[in-house]
Coordinates of C-alpha atoms and ligand atoms in Angstrom, one line a residue:
X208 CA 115.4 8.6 106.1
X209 CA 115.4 12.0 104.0
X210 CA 112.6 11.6 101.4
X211 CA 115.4 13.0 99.2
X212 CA 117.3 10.0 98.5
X213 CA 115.1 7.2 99.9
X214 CA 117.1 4.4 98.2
X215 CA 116.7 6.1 95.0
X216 CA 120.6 6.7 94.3
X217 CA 122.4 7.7 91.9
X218 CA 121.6 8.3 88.1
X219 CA 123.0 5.7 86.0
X220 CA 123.1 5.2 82.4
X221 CA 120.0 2.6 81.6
X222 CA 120.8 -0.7 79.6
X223 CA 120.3 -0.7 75.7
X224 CA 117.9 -2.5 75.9
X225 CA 115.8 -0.5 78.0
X226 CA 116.9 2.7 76.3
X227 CA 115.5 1.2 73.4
X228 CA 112.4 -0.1 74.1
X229 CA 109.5 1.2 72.6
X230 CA 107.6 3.0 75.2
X231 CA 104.1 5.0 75.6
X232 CA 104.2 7.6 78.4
X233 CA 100.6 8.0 79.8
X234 CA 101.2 9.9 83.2
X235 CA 103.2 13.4 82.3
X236 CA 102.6 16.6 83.0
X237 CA 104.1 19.5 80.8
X238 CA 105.1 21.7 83.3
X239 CA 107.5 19.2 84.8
X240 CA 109.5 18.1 81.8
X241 CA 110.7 21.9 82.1
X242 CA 114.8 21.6 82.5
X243 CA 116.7 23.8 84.2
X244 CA 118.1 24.8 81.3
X245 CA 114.7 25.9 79.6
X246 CA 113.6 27.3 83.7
X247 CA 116.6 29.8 83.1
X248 CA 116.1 30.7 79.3
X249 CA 111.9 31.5 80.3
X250 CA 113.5 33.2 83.4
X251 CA 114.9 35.7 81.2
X252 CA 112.1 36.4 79.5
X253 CA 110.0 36.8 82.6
X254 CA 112.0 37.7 85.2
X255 CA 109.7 37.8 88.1
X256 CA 110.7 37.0 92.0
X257 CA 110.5 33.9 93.0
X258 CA 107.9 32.6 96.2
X259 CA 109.9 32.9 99.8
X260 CA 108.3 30.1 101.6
X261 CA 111.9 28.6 103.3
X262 CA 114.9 29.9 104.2
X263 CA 116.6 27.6 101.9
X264 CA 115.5 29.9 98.8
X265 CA 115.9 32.7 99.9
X266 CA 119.5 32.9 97.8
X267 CA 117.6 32.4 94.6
X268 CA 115.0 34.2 95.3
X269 CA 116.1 38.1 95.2
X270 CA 113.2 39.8 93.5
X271 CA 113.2 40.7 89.6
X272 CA 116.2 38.5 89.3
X273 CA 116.8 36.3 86.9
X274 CA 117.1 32.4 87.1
X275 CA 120.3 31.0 85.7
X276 CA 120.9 27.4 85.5
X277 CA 122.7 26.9 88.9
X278 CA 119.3 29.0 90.3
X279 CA 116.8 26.3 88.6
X280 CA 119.1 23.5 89.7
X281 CA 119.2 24.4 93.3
X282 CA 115.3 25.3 93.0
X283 CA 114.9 21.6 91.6
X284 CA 117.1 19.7 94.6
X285 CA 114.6 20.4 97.0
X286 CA 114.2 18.7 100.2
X287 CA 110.8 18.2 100.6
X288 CA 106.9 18.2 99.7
X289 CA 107.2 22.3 99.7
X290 CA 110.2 22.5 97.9
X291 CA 108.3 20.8 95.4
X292 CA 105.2 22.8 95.1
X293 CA 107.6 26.1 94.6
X294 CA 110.1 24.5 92.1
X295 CA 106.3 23.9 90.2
X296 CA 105.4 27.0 90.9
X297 CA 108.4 28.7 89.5
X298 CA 107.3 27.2 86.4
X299 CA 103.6 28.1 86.0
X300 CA 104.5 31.4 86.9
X301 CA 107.3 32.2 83.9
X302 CA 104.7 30.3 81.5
X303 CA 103.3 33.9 80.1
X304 CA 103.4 33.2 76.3
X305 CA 102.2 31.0 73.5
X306 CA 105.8 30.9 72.7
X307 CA 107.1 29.8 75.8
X308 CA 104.2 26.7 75.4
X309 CA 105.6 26.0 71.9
X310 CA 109.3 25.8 73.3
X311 CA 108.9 23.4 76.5
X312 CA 106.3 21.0 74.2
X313 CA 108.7 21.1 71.6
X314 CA 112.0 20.2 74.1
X315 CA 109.4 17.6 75.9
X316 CA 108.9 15.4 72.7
X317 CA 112.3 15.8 71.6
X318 CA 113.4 14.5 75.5
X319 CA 110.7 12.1 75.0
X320 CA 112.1 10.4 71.8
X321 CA 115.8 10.4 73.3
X322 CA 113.8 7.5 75.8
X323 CA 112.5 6.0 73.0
X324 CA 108.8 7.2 73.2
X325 CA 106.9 6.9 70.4
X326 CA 103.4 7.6 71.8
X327 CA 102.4 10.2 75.0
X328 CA 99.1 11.3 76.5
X329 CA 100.4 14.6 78.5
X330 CA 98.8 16.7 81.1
X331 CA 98.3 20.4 80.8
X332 CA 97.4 22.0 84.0
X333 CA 94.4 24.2 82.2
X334 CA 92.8 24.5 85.9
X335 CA 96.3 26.6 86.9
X336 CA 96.1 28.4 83.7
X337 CA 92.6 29.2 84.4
X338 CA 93.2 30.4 88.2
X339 CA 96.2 32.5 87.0
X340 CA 93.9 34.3 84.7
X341 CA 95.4 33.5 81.6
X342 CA 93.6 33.6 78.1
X343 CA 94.1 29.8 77.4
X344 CA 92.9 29.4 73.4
X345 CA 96.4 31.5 72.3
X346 CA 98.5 29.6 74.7
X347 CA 97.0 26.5 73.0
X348 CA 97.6 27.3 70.1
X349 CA 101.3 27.8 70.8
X350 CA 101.2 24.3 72.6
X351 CA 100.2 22.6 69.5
X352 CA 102.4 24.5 67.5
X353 CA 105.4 23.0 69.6
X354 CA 103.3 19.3 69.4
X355 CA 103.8 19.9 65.1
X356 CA 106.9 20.6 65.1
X357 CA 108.3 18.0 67.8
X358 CA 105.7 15.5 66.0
X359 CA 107.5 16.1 62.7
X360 CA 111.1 16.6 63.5
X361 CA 111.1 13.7 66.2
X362 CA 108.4 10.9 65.2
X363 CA 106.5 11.3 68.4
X364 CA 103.2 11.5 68.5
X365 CA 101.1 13.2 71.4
X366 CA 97.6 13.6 72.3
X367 CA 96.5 15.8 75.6
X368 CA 95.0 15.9 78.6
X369 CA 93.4 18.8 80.2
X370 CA 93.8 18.6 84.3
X371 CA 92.2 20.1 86.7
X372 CA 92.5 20.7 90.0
X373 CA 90.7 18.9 92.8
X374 CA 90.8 21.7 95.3
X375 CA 89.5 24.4 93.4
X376 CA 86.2 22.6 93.1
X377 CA 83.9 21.5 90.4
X378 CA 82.8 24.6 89.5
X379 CA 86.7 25.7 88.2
X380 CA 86.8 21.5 87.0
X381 CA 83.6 22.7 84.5
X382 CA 85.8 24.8 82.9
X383 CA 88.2 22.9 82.5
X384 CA 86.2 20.3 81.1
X385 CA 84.4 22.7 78.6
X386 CA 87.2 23.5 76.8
X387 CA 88.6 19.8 76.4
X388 CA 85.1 19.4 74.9
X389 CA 85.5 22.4 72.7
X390 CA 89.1 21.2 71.5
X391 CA 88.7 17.9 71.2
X392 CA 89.0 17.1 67.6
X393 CA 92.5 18.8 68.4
X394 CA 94.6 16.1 70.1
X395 CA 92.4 16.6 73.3
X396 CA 91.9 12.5 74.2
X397 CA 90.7 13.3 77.7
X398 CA 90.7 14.6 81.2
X399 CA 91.9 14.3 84.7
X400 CA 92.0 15.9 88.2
X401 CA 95.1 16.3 90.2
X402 CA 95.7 17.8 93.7
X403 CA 94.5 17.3 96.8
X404 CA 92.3 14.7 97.3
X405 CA 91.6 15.1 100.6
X406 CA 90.0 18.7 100.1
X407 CA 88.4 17.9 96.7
X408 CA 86.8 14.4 97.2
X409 CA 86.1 12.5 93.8
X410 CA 82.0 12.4 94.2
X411 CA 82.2 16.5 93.9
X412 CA 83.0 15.4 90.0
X413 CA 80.5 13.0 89.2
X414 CA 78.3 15.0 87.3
X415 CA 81.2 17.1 85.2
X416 CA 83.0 13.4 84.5
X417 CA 79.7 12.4 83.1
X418 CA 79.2 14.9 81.0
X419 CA 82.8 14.7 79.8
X420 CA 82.2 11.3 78.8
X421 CA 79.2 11.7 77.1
X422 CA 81.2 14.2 74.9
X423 CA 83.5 11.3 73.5
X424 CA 86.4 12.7 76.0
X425 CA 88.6 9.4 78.1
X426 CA 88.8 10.1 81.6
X427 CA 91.8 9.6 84.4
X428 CA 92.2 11.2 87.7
X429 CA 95.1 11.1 90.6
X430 CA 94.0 9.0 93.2
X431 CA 95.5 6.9 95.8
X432 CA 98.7 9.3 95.7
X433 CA 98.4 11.3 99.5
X434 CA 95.0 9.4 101.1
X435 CA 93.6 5.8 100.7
X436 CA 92.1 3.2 99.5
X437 CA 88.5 4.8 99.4
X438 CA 89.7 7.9 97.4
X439 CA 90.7 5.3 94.2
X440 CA 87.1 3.3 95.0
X441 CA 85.6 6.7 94.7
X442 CA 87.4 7.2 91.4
X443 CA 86.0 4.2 90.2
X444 CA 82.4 4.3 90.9
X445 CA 82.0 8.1 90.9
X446 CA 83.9 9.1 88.0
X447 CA 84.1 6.0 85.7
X448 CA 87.6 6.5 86.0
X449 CA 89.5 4.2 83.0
X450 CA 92.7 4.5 84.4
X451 CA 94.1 6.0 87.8
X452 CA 97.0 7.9 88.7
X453 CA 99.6 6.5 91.1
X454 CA 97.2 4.4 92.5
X455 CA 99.3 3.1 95.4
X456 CA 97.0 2.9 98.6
X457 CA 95.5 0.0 96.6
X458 CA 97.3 -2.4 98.0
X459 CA 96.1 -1.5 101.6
X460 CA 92.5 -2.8 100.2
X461 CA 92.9 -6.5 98.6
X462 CA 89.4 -6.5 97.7
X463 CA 90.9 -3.4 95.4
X464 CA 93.6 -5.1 94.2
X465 CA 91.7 -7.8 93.2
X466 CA 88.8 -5.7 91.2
X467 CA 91.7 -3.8 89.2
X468 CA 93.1 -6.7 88.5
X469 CA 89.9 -8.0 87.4
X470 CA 88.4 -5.4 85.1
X471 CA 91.7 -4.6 83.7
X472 CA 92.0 -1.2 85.1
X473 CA 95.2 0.6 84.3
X474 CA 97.6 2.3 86.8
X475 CA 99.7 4.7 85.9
X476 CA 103.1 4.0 88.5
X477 CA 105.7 7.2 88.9
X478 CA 108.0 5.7 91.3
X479 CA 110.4 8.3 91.8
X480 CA 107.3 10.7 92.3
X481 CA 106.1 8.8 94.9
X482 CA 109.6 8.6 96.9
X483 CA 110.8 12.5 96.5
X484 CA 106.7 13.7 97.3
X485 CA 107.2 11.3 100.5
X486 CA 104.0 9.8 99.2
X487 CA 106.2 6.4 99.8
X488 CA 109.0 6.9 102.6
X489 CA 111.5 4.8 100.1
X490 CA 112.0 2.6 96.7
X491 CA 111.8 -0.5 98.2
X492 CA 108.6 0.2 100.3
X493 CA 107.0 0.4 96.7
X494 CA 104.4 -1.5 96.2
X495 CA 105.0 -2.2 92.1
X496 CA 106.4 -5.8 92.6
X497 CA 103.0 -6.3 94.6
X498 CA 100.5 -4.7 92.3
X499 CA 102.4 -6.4 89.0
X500 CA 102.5 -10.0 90.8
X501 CA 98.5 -9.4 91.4
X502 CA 98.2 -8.8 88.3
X503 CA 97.1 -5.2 87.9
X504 CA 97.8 -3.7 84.3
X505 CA 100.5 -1.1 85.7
X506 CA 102.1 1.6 83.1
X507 CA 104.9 2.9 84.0
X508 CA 105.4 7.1 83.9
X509 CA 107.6 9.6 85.3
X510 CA 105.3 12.1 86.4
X511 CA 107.2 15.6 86.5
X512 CA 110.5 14.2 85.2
X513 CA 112.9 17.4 85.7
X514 CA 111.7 17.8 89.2
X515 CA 112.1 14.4 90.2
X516 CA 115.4 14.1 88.2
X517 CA 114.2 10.7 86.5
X518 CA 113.5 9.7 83.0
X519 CA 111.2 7.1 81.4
X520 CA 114.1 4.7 81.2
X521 CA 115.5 5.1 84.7
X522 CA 112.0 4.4 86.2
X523 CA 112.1 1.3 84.4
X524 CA 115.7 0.6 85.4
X525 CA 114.6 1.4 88.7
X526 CA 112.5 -1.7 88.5
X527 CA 115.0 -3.8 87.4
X528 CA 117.5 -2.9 90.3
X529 CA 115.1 -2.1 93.2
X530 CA 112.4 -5.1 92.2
X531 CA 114.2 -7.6 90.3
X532 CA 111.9 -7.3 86.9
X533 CA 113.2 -9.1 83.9
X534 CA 113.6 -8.2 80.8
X535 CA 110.6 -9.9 80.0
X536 CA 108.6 -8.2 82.6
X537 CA 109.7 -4.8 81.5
X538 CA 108.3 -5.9 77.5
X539 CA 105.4 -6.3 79.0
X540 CA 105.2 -3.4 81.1
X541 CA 106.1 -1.5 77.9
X542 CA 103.2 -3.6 76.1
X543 CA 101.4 -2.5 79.2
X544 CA 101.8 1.2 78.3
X545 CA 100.6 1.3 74.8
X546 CA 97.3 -1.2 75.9
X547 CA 96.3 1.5 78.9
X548 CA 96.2 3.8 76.5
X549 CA 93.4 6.2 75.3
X550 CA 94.4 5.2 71.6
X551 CA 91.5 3.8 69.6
X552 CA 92.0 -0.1 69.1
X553 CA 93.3 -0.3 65.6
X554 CA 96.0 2.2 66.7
X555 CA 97.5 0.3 70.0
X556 CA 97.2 -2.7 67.7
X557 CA 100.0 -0.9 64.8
X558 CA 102.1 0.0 68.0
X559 CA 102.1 -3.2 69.1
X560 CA 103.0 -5.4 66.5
X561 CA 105.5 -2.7 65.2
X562 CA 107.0 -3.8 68.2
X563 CA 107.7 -7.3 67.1
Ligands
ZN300 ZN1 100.7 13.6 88.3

């Protein structure tokens, strides 16, 4: 089966009710809520070639041109784990200005409200910006900008998280993780690593997610996405991780399954993700239904929602088609979301019983 569709189908328009549920999105990078439509408006401002790894790009790819929407569809209906990567990179490399920060923060919150978001913790890959060479306090500044003015026109409200990226090593993820500490008291709640977990095991953190902690910051990290069980154990006991991304080799370890279950340790679950990065071969091979029925504190998420062509509301209908979950079930997966959150206590509790 192509990893393409995979049982994911067809978008459909999700019920009202769970288009209207109140919902906190925990597991979201910037970068991928960039729409085709925005791809195409940053293309003109940076035209730049685009990366020829497969043949199938090479019609979108003629050098200095620039990206119109047809171009950033066809870059986004890729066919596998590469396609991916350069649809990503296509982004990261027209993301020049503080301006262009300002615009995709500002379209992200006013997407996220449209799903009925009212609270997000969203990663910023500061470990690309960083590699790239970028100056990163000016492009902050235009990222908060957009955060302002999405927070005011759209009743969102956003706090970040500074990512870094496994293989580049610690030394890069100290960079990282110096700045999150010098911007905290500026809607910096925390920090994660992302990427590949095979070449940047979690122990090489240890010391940095320490320190990070020490420094007030809330700490996540991908694990459990591409290798198993032992990569989201080493989360746990290296890092301190509070809450894991994607998580889903757990349920090859029931002794893991058990102690998240246990300590309350959140998951953050992007189910088309999984499926179109062929991290899971299809939708039904999922193992939400399993995780939820053992009672793991799963949040739902989306991930990179433009490149996976999902919302927060379709992965949650996904759940209802694919695994049967109620109504019920999806309340409390929504109560789930604002609970796993970095939020002080007093603040989860208002989201909560606004709720009611
Ligand atoms: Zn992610």
């Amino acid at each position: 089966m192509n990893s393409h569709d995979a049982g994911l189908g067809n978008l459909s328009e999700p019920s009202s009710f769970i288009r209207k549920l109140p919902k906190a999105e925990l597991h979201l990078h910037l970068e991928g809520t960039v729409d085709p439509a925005t791809l195409a408006e940053l293309s003109s401002r940076h035209p730049t070639p685009l990366p020829v790894l497969n043949n199938r790009y090479k019609d979108v790819s003629d050098s200095g041109r620039v990206l119109s929407v047809e171009d950033a569809r066809a870059l986004y209906d890729y066919k596998n784990f590469v396609g991916f990567l350069m649809a990503f990179k296509a982004v990261t490399e027209r993301l020049r200005d503080p301006e262009d920060y300002e615009l995709i923060t500002y379209r992200m919150i006013e997407k996220l409200a449209r799903e009925s978001v009212v609270y997000a913790e969203v990663y910023v890959s500061v470990g690309v910006i960083f590699w790239r060479g970028q100056e990163f306090d000016p492009l902050f500044e235009g990222m908060e900008r957009g955060r302002e003015r999405g927070e005011h026109d759209f009743g969102v409200k956003l706090n970040w998280i500074f990512d870094a990226v496994r293989h580049f090593g610690p030394e890069e993820a100290e960079k990282v993780v110096a700045k999150a500490i010098d911007l905290r008291r500026r809607n910096v709640i925390g920090i994660g690593i992302g990427g590949d977990e095979a070449r940047g095991p979690a122990k090489n953190f240890r010391e940095i997610y320490a320190h990070a902690a020490k420094q007030g910051l809330h700490l996540t990290a991908h694990a459990g996405e591409s290798t198993g069980p032992e990569s989201i154990w080493s989360a746990l006991r290296d890092l301190q991780a509070e809450r894991i991304g994607h998580g889903l080799r757990a349920v090859d370890d029931p002794a893991l399954v058990e102690h998240l279950a246990r300590t309350g340790t959140p998951v953050e679950i992007c189910l088309s993700s999984n499926v179109r990065t062929g991290c899971c071969r299809a939708i039904n091979e999922h193992p939400v239904r399993r995780l939820f029925d053992a009672g793991v504190r799963i949040t739902i998420a989306t991930d990179d929602p433009e490149m996976f062509g999902t919302s927060l509301s379709r992965e949650y209908e996904l759940l209802q088609n694919n695994f049967g979950f109620s109504d019920d079930e999806l309340s409390k997966l929504s109560d789930n979301s604002f609970e796993a959150s970095f939020l002080p206590p007093e603040e989860k509790e208002r989201y909560l019983r606004s709720r009611l």
